[in-house]
Coordinates of C-alpha atoms and ligand atoms in Angstrom, one line a residue:
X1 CA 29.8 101.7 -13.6
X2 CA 29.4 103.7 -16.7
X3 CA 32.0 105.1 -18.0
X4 CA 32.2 108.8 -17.8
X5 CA 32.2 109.9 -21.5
X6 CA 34.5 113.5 -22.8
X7 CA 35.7 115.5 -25.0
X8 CA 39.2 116.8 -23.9
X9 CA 39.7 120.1 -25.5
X10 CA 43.8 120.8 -25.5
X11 CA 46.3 123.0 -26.2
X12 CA 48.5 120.3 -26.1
X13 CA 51.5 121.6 -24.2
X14 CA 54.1 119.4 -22.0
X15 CA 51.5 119.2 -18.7
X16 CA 48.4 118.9 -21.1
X17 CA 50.5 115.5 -22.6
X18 CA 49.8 113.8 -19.1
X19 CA 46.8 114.4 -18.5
X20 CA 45.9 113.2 -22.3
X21 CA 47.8 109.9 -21.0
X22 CA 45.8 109.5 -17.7
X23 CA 42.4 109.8 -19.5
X24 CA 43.5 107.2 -22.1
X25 CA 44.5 104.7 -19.6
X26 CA 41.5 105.5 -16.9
X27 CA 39.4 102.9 -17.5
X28 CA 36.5 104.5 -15.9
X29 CA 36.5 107.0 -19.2
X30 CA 35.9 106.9 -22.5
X31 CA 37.7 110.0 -24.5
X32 CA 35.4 110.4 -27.4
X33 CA 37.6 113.4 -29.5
X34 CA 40.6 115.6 -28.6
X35 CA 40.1 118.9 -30.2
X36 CA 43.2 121.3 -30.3
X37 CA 43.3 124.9 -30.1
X38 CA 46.6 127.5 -29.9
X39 CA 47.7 128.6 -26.5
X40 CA 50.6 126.8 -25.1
X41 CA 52.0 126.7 -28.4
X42 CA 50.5 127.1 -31.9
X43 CA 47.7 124.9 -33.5
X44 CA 49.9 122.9 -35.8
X45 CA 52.2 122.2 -32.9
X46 CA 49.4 121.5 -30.3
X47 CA 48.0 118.8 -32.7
X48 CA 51.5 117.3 -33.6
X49 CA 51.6 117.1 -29.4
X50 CA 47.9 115.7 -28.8
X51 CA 49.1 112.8 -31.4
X52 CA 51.8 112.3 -29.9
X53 CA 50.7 111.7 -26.4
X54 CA 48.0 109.1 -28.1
X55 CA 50.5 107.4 -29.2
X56 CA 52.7 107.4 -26.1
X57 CA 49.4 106.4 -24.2
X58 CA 49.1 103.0 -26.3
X59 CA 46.0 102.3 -25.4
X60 CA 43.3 103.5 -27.5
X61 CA 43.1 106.8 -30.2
X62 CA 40.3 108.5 -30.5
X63 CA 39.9 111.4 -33.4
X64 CA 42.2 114.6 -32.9
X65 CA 40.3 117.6 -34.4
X66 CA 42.2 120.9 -35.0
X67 CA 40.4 123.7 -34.2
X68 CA 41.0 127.9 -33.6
X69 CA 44.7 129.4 -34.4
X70 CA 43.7 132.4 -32.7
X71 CA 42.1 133.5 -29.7
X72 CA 39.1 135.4 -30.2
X73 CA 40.0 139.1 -30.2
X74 CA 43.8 139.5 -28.9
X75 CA 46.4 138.0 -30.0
X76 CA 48.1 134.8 -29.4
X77 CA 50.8 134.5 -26.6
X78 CA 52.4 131.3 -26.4
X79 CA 54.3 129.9 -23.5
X80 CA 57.3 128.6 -24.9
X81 CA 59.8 129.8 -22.0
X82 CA 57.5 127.1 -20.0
X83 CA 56.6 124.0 -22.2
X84 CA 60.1 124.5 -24.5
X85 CA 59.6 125.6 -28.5
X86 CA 58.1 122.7 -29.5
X87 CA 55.8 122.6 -26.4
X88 CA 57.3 119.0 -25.3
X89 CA 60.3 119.9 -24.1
X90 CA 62.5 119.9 -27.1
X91 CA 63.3 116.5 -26.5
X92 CA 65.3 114.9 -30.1
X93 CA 65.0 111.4 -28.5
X94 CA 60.9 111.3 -28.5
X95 CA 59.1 109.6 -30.9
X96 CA 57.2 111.5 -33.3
X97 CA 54.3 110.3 -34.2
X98 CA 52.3 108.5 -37.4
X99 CA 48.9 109.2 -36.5
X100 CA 47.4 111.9 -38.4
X101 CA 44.7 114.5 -37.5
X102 CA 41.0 114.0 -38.4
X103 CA 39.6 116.1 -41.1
X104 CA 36.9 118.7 -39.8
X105 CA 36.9 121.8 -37.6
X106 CA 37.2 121.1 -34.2
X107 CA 34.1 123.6 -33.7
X108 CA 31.9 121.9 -35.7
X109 CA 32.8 118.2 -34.6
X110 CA 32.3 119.5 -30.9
X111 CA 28.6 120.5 -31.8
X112 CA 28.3 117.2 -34.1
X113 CA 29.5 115.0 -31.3
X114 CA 27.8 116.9 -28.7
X115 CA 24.0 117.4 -30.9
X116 CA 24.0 113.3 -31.8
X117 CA 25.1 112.1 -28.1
X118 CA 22.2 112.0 -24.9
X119 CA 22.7 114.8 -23.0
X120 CA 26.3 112.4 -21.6
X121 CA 29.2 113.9 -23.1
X122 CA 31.1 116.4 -21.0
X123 CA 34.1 118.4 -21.7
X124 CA 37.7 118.9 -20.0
X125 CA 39.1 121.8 -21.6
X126 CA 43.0 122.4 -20.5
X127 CA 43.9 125.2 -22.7
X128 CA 42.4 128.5 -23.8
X129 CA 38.1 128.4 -24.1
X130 CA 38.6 129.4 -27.8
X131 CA 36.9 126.7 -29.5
X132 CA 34.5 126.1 -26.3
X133 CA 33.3 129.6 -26.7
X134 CA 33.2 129.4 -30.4
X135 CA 30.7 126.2 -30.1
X136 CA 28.6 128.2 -27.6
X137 CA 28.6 131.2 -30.4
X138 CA 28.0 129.2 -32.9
X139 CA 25.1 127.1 -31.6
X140 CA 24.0 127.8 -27.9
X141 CA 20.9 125.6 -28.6
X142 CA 23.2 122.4 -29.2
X143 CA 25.7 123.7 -26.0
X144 CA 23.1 123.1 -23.6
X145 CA 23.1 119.9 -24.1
X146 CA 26.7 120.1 -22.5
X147 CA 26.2 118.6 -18.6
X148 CA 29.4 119.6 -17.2
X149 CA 32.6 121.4 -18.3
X150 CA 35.3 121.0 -16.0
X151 CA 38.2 123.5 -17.1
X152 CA 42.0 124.2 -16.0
X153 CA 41.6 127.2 -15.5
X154 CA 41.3 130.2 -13.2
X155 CA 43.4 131.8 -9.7
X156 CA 43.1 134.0 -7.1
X157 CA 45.2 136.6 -7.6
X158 CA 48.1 135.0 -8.8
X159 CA 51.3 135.8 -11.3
X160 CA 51.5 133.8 -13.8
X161 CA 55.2 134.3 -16.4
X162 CA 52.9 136.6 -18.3
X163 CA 51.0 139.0 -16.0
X164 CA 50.6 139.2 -12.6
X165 CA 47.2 138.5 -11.8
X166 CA 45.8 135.7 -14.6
X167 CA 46.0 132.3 -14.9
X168 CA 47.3 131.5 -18.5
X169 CA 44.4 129.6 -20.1
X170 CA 42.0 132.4 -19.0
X171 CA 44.4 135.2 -20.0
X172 CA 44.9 133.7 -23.2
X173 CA 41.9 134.9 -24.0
X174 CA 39.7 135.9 -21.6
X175 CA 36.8 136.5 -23.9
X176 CA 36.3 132.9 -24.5
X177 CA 36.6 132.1 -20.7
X178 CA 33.5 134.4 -19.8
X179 CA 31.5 133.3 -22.6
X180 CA 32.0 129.6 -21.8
X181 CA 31.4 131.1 -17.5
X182 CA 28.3 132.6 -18.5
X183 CA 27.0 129.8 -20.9
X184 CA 24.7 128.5 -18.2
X185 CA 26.7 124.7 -18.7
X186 CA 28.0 124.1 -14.8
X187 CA 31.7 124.1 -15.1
X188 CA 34.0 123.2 -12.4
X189 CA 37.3 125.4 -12.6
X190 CA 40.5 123.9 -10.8
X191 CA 42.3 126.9 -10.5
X192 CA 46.3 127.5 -10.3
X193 CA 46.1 127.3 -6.5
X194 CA 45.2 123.9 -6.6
X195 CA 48.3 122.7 -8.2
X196 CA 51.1 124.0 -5.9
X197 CA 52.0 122.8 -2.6
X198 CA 52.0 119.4 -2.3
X199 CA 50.6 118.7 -5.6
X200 CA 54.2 119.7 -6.9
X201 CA 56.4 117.0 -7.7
X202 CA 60.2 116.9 -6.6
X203 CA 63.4 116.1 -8.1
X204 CA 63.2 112.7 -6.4
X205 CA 59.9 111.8 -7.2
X206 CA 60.3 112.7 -10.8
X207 CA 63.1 110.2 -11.3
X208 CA 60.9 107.8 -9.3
X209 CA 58.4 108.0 -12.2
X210 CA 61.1 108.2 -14.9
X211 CA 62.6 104.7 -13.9
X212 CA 58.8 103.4 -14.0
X213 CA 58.9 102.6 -17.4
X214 CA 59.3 104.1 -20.9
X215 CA 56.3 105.6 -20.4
X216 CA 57.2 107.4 -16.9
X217 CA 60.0 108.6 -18.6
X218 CA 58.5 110.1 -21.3
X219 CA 56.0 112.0 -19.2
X220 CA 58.7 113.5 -17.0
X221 CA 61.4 114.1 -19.7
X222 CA 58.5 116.1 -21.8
X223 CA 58.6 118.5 -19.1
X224 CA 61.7 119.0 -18.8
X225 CA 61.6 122.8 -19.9
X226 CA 59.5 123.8 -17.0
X227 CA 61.4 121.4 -14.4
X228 CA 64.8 123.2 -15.5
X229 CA 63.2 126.9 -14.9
X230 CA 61.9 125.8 -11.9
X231 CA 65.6 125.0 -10.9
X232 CA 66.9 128.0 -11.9
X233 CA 64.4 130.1 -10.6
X234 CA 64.1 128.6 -7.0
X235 CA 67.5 126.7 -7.1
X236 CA 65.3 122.9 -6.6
X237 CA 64.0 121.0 -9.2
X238 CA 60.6 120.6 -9.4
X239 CA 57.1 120.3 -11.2
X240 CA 53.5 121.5 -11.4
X241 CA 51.1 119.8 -13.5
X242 CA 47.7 122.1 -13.8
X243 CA 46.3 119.5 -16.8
X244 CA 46.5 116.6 -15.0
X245 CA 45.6 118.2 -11.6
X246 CA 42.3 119.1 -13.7
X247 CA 41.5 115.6 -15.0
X248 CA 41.9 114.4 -11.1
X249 CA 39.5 116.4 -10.2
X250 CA 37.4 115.5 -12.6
X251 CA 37.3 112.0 -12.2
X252 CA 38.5 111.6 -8.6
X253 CA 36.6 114.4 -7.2
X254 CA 37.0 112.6 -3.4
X255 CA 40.7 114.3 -4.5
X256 CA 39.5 117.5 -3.8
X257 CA 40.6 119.1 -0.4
X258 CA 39.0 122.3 -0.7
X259 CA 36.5 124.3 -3.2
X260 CA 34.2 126.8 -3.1
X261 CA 30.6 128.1 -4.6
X262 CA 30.9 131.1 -6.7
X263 CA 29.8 133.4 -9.1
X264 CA 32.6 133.8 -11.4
X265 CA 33.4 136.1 -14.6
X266 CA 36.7 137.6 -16.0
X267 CA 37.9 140.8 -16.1
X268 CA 38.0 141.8 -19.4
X269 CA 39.1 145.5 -19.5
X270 CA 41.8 146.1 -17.0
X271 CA 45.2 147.3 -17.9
X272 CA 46.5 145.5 -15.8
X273 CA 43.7 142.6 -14.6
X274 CA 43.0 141.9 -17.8
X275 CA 42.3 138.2 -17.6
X276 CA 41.6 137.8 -14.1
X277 CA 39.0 135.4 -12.5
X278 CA 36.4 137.4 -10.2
X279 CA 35.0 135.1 -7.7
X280 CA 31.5 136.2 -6.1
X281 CA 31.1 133.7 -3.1
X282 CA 27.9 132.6 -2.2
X283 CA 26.2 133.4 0.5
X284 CA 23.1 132.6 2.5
X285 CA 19.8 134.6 1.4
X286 CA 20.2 135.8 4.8
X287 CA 22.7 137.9 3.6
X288 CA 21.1 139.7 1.1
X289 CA 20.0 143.2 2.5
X290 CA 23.9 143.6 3.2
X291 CA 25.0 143.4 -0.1
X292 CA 25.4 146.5 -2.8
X293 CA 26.4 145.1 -6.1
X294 CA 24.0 143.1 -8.3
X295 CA 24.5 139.1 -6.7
X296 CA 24.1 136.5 -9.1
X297 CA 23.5 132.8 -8.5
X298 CA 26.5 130.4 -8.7
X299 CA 27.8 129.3 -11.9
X300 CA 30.9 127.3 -10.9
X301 CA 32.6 125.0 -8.5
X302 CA 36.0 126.9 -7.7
X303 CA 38.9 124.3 -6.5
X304 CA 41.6 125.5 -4.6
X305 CA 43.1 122.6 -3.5
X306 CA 43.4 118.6 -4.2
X307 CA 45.0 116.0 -2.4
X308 CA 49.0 115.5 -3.6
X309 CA 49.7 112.1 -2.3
X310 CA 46.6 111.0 -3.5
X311 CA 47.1 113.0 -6.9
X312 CA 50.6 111.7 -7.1
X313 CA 49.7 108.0 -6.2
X314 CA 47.3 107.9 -8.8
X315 CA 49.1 109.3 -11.9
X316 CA 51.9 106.4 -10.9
X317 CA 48.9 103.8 -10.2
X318 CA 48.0 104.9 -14.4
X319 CA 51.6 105.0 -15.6
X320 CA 52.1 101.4 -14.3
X321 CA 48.9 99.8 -15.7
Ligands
BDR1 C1 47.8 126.1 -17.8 O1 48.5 126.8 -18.8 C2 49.4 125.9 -19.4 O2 50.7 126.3 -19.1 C3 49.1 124.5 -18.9 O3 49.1 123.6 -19.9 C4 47.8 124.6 -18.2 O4 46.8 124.3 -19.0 C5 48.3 126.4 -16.4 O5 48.2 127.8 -16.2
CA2 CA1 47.1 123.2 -21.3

């Protein structure tokens, strides 16, 4: 088989390190750029974070490419109360790393890459759509090219430590989210819902993977921030991991449990929905003379849930290798 080529596009935060560690050791993939963006935590430290995770991967290191500081209209909210200041945790012990960032834009490598490939390269974007959206701005023509997008991203009404009915990526800046939703390049959106429930890790299995190997430990300790709040919050320890649920999907897509056909857009306006992922189901033509509001075909494939032994089986199966 082929392998499947991608951009990853990150805001490389403590769950976003993981699934930049799977894609470097999958060897049915070929990362051809990372491209940073702020969200999780701020560009600088989002790049630092994408490096260090190549490194920590030691297998192959493809350019990293800084891209947008900003979203594009609001302002930036980071998430440091859930990825830790430095967005790893805060852990002194990690290495840091030597590798340095590639000079360019990230907006304008994503079109370069994208305008010289066939038609093959696809994207994984596990932060905010800012530098997706500004490449679809930029040069739609180029964009089109794009065959798949599949993006962390998206929830049913769901709270999130920020607002109570967004998933962070898309409320990080929701503008960029639509834009890339109504771009006309199929994306596949693995929402929040998809990474709960059985897809969490415990206590137990994180120190499973910790005693794998340096590696292992360096994947759980980076999260260490998030496994802590988790404890004092709901008095167990335990982990989500939205970025690497994503990549799973993408690449293991027998993973996924459930997942719908939808029409989706974000609310942009809301005082409080602002940020918000509006599904419109499909339904049968049949259906048509019962419906009142403009219906629009499907631009999306909406996961709402994935396999957790099977997702947990195969980040260890990686981790190993
Ligand atoms: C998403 O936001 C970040 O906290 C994670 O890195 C993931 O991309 C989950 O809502
Ligand atoms: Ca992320």
């Amino acid at each position: 088989m082929d392998k499947r080529k991608i951009i990853i596009d990150t805001d490389t935060g403590s769950d976003d390190a993981v699934a930049i560690i799977m894609a470097l050791r999958e060897p049915d993939v070929e990362v051809v750029a990372f491209t940073t963006v702020s969200g999780n935590v701020e560009l600088d430290k989002a790049t630092v974070n994408c490096l260090q995770s190549i490194e920590y991967a030691g297998t192959y290191a493809p350019p990293v490419y800084a891209g947008c500081a900003k979203p594009l209209v609001c302002e930036l909210e980071t998430a440091d109360q859930v990825h830790g200041m430095d967005g790893m945790g805060d852990c002194p012990w990690l290495r840091k790393p030597a590798m340095k960032v590639s000079p360019g834009h990230a907006v304008d490598r994503i079109l370069e890459i994208i305008d010289e490939g066939d038609g093959d390269i696809e994207i994984l974007a596990i932060g905010p759509l800012t530098n997706i959206a500004s490449a679809i701005i930029q040069r739609r023509d180029i964009m089109r090219k794009v065959p798949h997008i599949t993006v962390m991203g998206g929830a049913h009404p769901h709270s999130n430590p920020h607002t109570v009915c967004a998933e962070f990526n898309v409320m990080c800046d929701p503008e960029a989210a639509d834009i890339v939703l109504d771009s006309g390049i199929p994306v596949t959106m693995v929402t929040l819902e998809a990474c709960f429930g059985d897809m969490k890790f415990t206590g137990e299995e994180l120190d499973g993977i910790k005693s794998i190997n340096e590696l292992g430990a360096f994947c759980v300790d980076c999260n260490r921030t998030l496994t802590d709040m988790n404890e004092k919050v709901f008095g167990r320890r335990e982990l989500d991991l939205p970025d690497p649920a994503a990549f799973a999907a993408f690449i293991r897509p027998e993973l996924i449990k459930t997942s719908f056909r939808a029409y989706t857009r974000v609310e942009l306006k809301g005082k409080y929905t602002r940020g918000a992922t509006i599904f419109f189901h499909e339904e049968p033509d049949e259906f048509d003379d019962m419906f009142r509001f403009k219906r629009h075909p499907a631009n999306s494939t909406v996961v709402t849930a994935i396999d957790g032994k099977g997702f947990k089986d195969y980040l260890i199966e990686l981790i190993r290798k």
